[in-house]
PDB file of C-alpha atoms in Angstrom:
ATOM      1  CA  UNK C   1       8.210 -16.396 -54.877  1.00 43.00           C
ATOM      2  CA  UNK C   2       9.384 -18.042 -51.620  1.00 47.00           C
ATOM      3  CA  UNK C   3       8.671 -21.897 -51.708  1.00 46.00           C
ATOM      4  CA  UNK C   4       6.854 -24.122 -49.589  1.00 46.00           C
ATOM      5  CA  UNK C   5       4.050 -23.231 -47.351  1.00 44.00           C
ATOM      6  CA  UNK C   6       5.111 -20.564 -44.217  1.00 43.00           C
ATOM      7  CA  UNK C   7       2.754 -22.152 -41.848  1.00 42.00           C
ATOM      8  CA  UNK C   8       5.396 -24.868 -40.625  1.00 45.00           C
ATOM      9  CA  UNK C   9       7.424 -22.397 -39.367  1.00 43.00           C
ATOM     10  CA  UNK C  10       4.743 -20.755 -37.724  1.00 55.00           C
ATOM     11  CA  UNK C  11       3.443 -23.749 -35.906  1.00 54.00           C
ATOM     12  CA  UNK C  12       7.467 -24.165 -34.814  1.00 53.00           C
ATOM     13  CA  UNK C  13       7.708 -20.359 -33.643  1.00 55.00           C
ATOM     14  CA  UNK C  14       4.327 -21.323 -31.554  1.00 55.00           C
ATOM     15  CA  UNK C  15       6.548 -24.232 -29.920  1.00 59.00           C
ATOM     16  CA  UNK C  16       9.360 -22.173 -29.099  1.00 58.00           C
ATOM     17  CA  UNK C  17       7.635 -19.335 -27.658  1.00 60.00           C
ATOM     18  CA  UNK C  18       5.365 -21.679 -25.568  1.00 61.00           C
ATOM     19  CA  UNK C  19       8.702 -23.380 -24.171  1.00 63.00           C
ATOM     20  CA  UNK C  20      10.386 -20.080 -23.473  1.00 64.00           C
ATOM     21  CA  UNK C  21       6.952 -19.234 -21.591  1.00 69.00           C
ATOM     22  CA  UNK C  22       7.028 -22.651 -19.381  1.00 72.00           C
ATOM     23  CA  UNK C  23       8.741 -21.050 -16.257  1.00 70.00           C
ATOM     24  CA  UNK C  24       6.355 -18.490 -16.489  1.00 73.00           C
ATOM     25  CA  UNK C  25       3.150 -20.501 -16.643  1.00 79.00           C
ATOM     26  CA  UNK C  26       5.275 -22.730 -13.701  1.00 81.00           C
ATOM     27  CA  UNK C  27       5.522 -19.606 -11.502  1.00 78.00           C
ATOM     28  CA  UNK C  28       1.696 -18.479 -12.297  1.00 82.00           C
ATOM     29  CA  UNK C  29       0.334 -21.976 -11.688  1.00 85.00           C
ATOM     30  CA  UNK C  30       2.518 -21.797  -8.249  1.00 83.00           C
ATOM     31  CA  UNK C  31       1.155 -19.053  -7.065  1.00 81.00           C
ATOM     32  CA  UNK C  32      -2.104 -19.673  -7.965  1.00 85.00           C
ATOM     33  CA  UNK C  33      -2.056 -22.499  -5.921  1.00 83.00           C
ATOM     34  CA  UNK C  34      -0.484 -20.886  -2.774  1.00 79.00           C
ATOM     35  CA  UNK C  35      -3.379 -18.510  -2.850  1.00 79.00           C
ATOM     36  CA  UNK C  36      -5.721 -21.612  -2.882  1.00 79.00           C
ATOM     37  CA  UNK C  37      -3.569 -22.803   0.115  1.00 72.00           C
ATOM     38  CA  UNK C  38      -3.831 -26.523  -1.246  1.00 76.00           C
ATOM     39  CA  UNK C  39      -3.270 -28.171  -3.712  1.00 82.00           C
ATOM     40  CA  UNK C  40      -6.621 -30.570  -5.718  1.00 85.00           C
ATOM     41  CA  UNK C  41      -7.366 -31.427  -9.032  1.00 87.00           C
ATOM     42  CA  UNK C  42      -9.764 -28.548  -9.775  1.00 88.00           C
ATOM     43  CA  UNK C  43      -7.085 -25.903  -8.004  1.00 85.00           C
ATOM     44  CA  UNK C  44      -4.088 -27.316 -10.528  1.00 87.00           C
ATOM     45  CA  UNK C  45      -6.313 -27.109 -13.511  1.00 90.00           C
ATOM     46  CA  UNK C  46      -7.780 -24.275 -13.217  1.00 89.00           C
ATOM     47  CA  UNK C  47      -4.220 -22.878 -12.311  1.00 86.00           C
ATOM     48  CA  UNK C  48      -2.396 -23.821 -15.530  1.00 87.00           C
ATOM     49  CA  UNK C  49      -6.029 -22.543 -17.536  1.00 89.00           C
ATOM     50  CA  UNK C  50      -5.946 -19.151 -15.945  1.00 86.00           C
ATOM     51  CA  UNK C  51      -2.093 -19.191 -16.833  1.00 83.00           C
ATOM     52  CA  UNK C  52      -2.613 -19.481 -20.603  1.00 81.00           C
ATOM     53  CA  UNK C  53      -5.312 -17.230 -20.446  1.00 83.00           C
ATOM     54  CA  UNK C  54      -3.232 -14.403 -18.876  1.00 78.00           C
ATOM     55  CA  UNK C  55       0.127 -15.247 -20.864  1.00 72.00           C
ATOM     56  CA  UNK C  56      -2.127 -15.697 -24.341  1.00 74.00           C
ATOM     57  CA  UNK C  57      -4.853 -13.166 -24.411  1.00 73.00           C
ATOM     58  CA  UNK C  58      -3.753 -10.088 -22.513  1.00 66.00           C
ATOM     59  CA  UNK C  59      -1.166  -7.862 -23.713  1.00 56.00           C
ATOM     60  CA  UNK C  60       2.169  -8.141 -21.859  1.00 57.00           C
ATOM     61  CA  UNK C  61       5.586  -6.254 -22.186  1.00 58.00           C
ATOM     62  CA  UNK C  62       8.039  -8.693 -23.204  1.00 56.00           C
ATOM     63  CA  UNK C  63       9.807 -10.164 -20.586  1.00 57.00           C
ATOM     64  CA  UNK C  64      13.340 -12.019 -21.430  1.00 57.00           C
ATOM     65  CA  UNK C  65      13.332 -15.252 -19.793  1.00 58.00           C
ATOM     66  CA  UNK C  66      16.279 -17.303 -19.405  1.00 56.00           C
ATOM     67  CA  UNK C  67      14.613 -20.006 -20.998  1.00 60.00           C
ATOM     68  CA  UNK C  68      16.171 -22.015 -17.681  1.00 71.00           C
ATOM     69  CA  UNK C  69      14.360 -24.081 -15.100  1.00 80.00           C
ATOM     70  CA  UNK C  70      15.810 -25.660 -11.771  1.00 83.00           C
ATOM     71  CA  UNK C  71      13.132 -28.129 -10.253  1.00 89.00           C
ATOM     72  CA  UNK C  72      14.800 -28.635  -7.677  1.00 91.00           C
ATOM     73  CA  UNK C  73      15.132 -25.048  -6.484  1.00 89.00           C
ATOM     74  CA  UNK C  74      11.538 -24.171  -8.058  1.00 90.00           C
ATOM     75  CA  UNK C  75      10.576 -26.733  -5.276  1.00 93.00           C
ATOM     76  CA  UNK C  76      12.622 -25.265  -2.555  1.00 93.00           C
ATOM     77  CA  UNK C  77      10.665 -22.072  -3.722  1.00 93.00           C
ATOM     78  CA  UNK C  78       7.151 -23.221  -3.040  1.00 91.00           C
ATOM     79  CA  UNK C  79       8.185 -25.415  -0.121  1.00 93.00           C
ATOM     80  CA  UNK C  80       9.558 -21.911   1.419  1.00 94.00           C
ATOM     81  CA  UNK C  81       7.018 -19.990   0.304  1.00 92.00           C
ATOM     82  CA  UNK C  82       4.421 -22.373   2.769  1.00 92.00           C
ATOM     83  CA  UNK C  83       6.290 -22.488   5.548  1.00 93.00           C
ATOM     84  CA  UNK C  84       6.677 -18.869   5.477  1.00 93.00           C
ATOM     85  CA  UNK C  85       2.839 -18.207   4.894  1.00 92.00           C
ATOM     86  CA  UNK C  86       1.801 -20.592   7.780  1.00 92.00           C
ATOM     87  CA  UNK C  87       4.334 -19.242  10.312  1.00 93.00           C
ATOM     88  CA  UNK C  88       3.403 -15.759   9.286  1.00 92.00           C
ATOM     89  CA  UNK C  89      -0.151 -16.768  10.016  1.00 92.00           C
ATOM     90  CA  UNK C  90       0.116 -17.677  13.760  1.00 92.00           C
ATOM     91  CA  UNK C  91       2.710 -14.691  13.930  1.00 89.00           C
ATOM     92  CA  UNK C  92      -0.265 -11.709  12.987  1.00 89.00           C
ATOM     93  CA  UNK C  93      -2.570 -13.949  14.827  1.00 89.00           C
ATOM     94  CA  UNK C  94      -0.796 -13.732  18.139  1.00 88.00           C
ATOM     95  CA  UNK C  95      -0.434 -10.746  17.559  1.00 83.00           C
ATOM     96  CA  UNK C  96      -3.630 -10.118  17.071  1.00 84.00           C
ATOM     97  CA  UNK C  97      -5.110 -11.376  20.349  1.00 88.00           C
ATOM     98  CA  UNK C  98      -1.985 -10.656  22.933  1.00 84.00           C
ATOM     99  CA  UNK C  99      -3.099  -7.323  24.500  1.00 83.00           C
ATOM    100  CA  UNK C 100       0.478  -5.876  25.419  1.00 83.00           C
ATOM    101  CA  UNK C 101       1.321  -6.111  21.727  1.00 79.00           C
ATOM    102  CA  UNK C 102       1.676  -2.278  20.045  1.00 80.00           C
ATOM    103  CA  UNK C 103       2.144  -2.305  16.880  1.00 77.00           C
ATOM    104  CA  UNK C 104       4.999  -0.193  15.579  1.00 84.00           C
ATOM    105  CA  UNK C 105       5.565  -0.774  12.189  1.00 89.00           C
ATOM    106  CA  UNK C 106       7.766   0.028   9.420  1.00 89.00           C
ATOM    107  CA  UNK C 107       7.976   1.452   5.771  1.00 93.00           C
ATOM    108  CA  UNK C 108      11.281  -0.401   4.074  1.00 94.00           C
ATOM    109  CA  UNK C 109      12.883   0.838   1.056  1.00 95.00           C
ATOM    110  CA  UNK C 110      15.067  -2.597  -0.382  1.00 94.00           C
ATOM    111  CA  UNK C 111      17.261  -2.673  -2.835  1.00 92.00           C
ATOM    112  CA  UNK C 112      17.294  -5.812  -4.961  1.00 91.00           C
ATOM    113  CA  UNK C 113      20.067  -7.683  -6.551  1.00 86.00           C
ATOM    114  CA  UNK C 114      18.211  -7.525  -9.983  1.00 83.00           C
ATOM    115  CA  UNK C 115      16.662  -5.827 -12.463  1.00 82.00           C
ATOM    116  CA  UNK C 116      14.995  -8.197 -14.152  1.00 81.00           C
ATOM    117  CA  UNK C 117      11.141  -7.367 -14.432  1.00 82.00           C
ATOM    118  CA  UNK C 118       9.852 -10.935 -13.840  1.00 82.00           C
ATOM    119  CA  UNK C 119      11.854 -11.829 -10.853  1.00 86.00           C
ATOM    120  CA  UNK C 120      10.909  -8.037  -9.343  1.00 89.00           C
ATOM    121  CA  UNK C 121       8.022  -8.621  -9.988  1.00 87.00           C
ATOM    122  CA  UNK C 122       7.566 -12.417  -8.762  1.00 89.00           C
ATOM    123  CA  UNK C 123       9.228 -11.176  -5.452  1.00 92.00           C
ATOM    124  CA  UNK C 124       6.959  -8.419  -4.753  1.00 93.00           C
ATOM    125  CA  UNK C 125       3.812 -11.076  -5.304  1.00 90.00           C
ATOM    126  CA  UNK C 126       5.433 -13.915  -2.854  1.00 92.00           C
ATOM    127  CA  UNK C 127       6.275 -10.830  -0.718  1.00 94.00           C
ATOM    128  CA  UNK C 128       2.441  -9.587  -0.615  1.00 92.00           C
ATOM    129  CA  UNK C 129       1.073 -13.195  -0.169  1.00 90.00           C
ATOM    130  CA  UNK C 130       3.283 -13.601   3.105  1.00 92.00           C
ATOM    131  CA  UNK C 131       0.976 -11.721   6.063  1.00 91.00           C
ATOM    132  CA  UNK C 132       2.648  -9.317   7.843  1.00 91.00           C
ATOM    133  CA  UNK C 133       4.542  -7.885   4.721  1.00 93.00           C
ATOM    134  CA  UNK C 134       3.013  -5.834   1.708  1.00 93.00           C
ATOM    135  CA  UNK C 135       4.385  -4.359  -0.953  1.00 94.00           C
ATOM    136  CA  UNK C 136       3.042  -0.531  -1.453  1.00 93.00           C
ATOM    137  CA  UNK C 137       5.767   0.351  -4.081  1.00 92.00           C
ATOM    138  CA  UNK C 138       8.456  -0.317  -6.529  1.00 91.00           C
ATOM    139  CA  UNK C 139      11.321   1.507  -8.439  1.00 90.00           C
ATOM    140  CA  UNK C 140      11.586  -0.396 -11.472  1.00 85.00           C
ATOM    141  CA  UNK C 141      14.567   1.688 -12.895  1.00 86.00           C
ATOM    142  CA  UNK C 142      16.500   1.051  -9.568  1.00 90.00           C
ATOM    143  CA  UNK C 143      15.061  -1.995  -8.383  1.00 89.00           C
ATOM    144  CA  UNK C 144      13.836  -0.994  -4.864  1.00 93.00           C
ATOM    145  CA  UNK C 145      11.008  -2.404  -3.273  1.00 95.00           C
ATOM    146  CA  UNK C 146       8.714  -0.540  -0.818  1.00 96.00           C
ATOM    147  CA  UNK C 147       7.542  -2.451   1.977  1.00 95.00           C
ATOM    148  CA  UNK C 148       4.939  -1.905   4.843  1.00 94.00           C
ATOM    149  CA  UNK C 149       6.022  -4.634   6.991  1.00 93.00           C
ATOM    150  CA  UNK C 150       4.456  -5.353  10.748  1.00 89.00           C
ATOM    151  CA  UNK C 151       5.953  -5.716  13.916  1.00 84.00           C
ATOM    152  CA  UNK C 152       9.646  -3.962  13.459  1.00 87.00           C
ATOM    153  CA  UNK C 153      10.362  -3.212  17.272  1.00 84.00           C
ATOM    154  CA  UNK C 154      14.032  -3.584  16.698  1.00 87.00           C
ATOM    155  CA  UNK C 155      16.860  -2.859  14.140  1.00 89.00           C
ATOM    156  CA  UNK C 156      17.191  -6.800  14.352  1.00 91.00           C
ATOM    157  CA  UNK C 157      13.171  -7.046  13.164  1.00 89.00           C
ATOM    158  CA  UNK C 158      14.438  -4.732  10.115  1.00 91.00           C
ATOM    159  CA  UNK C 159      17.139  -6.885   9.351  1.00 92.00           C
ATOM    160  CA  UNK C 160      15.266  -9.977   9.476  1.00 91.00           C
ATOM    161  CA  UNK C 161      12.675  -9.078   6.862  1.00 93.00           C
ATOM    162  CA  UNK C 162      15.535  -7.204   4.677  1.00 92.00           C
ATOM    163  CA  UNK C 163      16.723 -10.460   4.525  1.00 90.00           C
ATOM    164  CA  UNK C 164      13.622 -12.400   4.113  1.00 92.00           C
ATOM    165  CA  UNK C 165      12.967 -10.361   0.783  1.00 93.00           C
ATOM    166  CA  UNK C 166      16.418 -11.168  -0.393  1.00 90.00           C
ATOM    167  CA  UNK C 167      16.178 -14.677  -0.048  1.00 91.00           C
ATOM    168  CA  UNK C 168      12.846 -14.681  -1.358  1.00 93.00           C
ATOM    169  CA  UNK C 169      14.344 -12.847  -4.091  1.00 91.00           C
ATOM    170  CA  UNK C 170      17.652 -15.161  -4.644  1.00 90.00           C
ATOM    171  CA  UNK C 171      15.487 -18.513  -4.702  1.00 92.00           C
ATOM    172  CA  UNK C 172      13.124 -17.061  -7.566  1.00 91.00           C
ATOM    173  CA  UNK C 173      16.559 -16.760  -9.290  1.00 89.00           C
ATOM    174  CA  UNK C 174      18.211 -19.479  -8.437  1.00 88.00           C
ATOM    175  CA  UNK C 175      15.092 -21.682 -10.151  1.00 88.00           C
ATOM    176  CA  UNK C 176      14.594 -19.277 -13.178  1.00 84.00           C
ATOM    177  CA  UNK C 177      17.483 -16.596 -13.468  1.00 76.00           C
ATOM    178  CA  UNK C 178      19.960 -17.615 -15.925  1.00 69.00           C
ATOM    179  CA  UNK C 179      23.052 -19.052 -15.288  1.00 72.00           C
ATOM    180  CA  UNK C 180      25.238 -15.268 -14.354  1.00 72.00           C
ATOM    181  CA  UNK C 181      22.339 -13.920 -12.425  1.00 73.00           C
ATOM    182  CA  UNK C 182      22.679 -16.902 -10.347  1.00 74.00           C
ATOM    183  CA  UNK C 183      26.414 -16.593  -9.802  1.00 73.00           C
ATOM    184  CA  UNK C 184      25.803 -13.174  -9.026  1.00 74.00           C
ATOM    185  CA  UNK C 185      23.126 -13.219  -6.584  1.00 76.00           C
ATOM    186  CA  UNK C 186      25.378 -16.428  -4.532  1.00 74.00           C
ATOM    187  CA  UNK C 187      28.580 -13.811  -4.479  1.00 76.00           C
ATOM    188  CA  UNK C 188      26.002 -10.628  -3.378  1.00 73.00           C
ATOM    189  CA  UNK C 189      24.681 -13.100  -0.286  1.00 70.00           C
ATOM    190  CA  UNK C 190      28.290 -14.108   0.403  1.00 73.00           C
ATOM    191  CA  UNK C 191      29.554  -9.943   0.824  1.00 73.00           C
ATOM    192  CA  UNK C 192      26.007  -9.245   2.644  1.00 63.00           C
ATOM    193  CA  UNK C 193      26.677 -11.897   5.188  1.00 65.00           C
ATOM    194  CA  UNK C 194      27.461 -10.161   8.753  1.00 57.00           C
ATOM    195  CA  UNK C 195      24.430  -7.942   8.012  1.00 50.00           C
ATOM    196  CA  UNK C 196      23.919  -4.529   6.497  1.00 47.00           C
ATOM    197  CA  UNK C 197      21.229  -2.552   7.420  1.00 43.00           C
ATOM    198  CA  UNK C 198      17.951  -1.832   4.948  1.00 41.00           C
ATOM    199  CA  UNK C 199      18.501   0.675   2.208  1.00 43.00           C
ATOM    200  CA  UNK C 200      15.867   2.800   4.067  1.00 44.00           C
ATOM    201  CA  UNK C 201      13.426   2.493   7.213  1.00 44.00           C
ATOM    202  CA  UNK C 202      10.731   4.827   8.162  1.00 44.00           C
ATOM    203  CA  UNK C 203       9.223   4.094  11.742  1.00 44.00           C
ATOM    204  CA  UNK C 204       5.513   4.985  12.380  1.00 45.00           C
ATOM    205  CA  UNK C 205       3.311   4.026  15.068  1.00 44.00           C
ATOM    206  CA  UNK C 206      -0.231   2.445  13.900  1.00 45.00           C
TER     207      UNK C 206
END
């Protein structure tokens, strides 16, 4: 018969798996809060309650974290995230009220740099929380993201918001990724740099 009690062990599995969860609940929590669009008391604790009720009682696929966390970037994450939501705000706005504005808008197929299922995922959310972008689609096994993104007038429009979602994409990284995914995603910016077109871009008229 095995000695000593098992539930030491247990209560030390708990630990771990609650530590490798932290830059999850960190991520939730943020973007719980950029929906609130400020930050109080009640918004942060209800935040980091609605985090361990979603990573603790419903059923998720397992997700390999890195079980790495870069404040520093994590900050330059929300901090982008914002700016980006405020200046996207006036943009629709204006565009909203200025009477020679037609729309012509765009359907964007983008590839991303990885296939991770948390940081797809976590890019397609900040993606969808920016106005003027929204993400109708995704190809998991080839890590392509479809978005329906507004006022695309111009190849240089496409371009912009291609690399918008990239660099959306590379900060989630850079303050969760591991270590090689990081490395990787700083060499794929340094070949992309000069500009590539989208993967794919579908025009339409609204």
């Amino acid at each position: 018969m095995p000695s000593g009690p098992a539930f030491p062990e247990t209560e030390q599995t708990h630990r771990q798996n609650l530590w490798r969860q932290f830059p999850l609940l960190v991520i939730l929590v943020a973007l719980w809060l950029l929906l609130w669009e400020e930050i109080t008391v009640m918004s942060v604790v209800t935040g980091v309650l609605l985090a361990l009720f979603v990573t603790r009682v419903f059923y998720l696929p397992p997700i390999a974290l890195s079980g790495r966390l870069n404040p520093w970037r994590l900050l330059i994450f929300v901090g982008r995230m914002i700016s980006d939501i405020t200046f996207a705000s006036l943009h629709v706005a204006w565009l909203a009220i200025n009477p020679r504005y037609h729309p012509i808008n765009s359907i964007l197929a983008i590839k991303l740099h990885t296939r991770s299922d948390l940081v797809i995922t976590l890019t397609a959310v900040s993606i969808s929380l920016v106005p003027g972008t929204v993400v109708i689609d995704a190809d998991r096994e080839n890590a392509i993201l479809y978005i329906h993104a507004l006022g695309t007038r111009t190849p240089e429009d496409i371009d912009r918001i291609r690399r918008d979602v990239l660099g959306t994409e590379e900060r989630i990284v850079l303050a969760i990724g591991a270590k090689d995914e990081a490395d990787g995603i700083r060499a794929d910016r340094r070949e992309r740099e000069g500009g590539v077109g989208t993967v794919g871009a579908r025009r339409k008229g609204d």
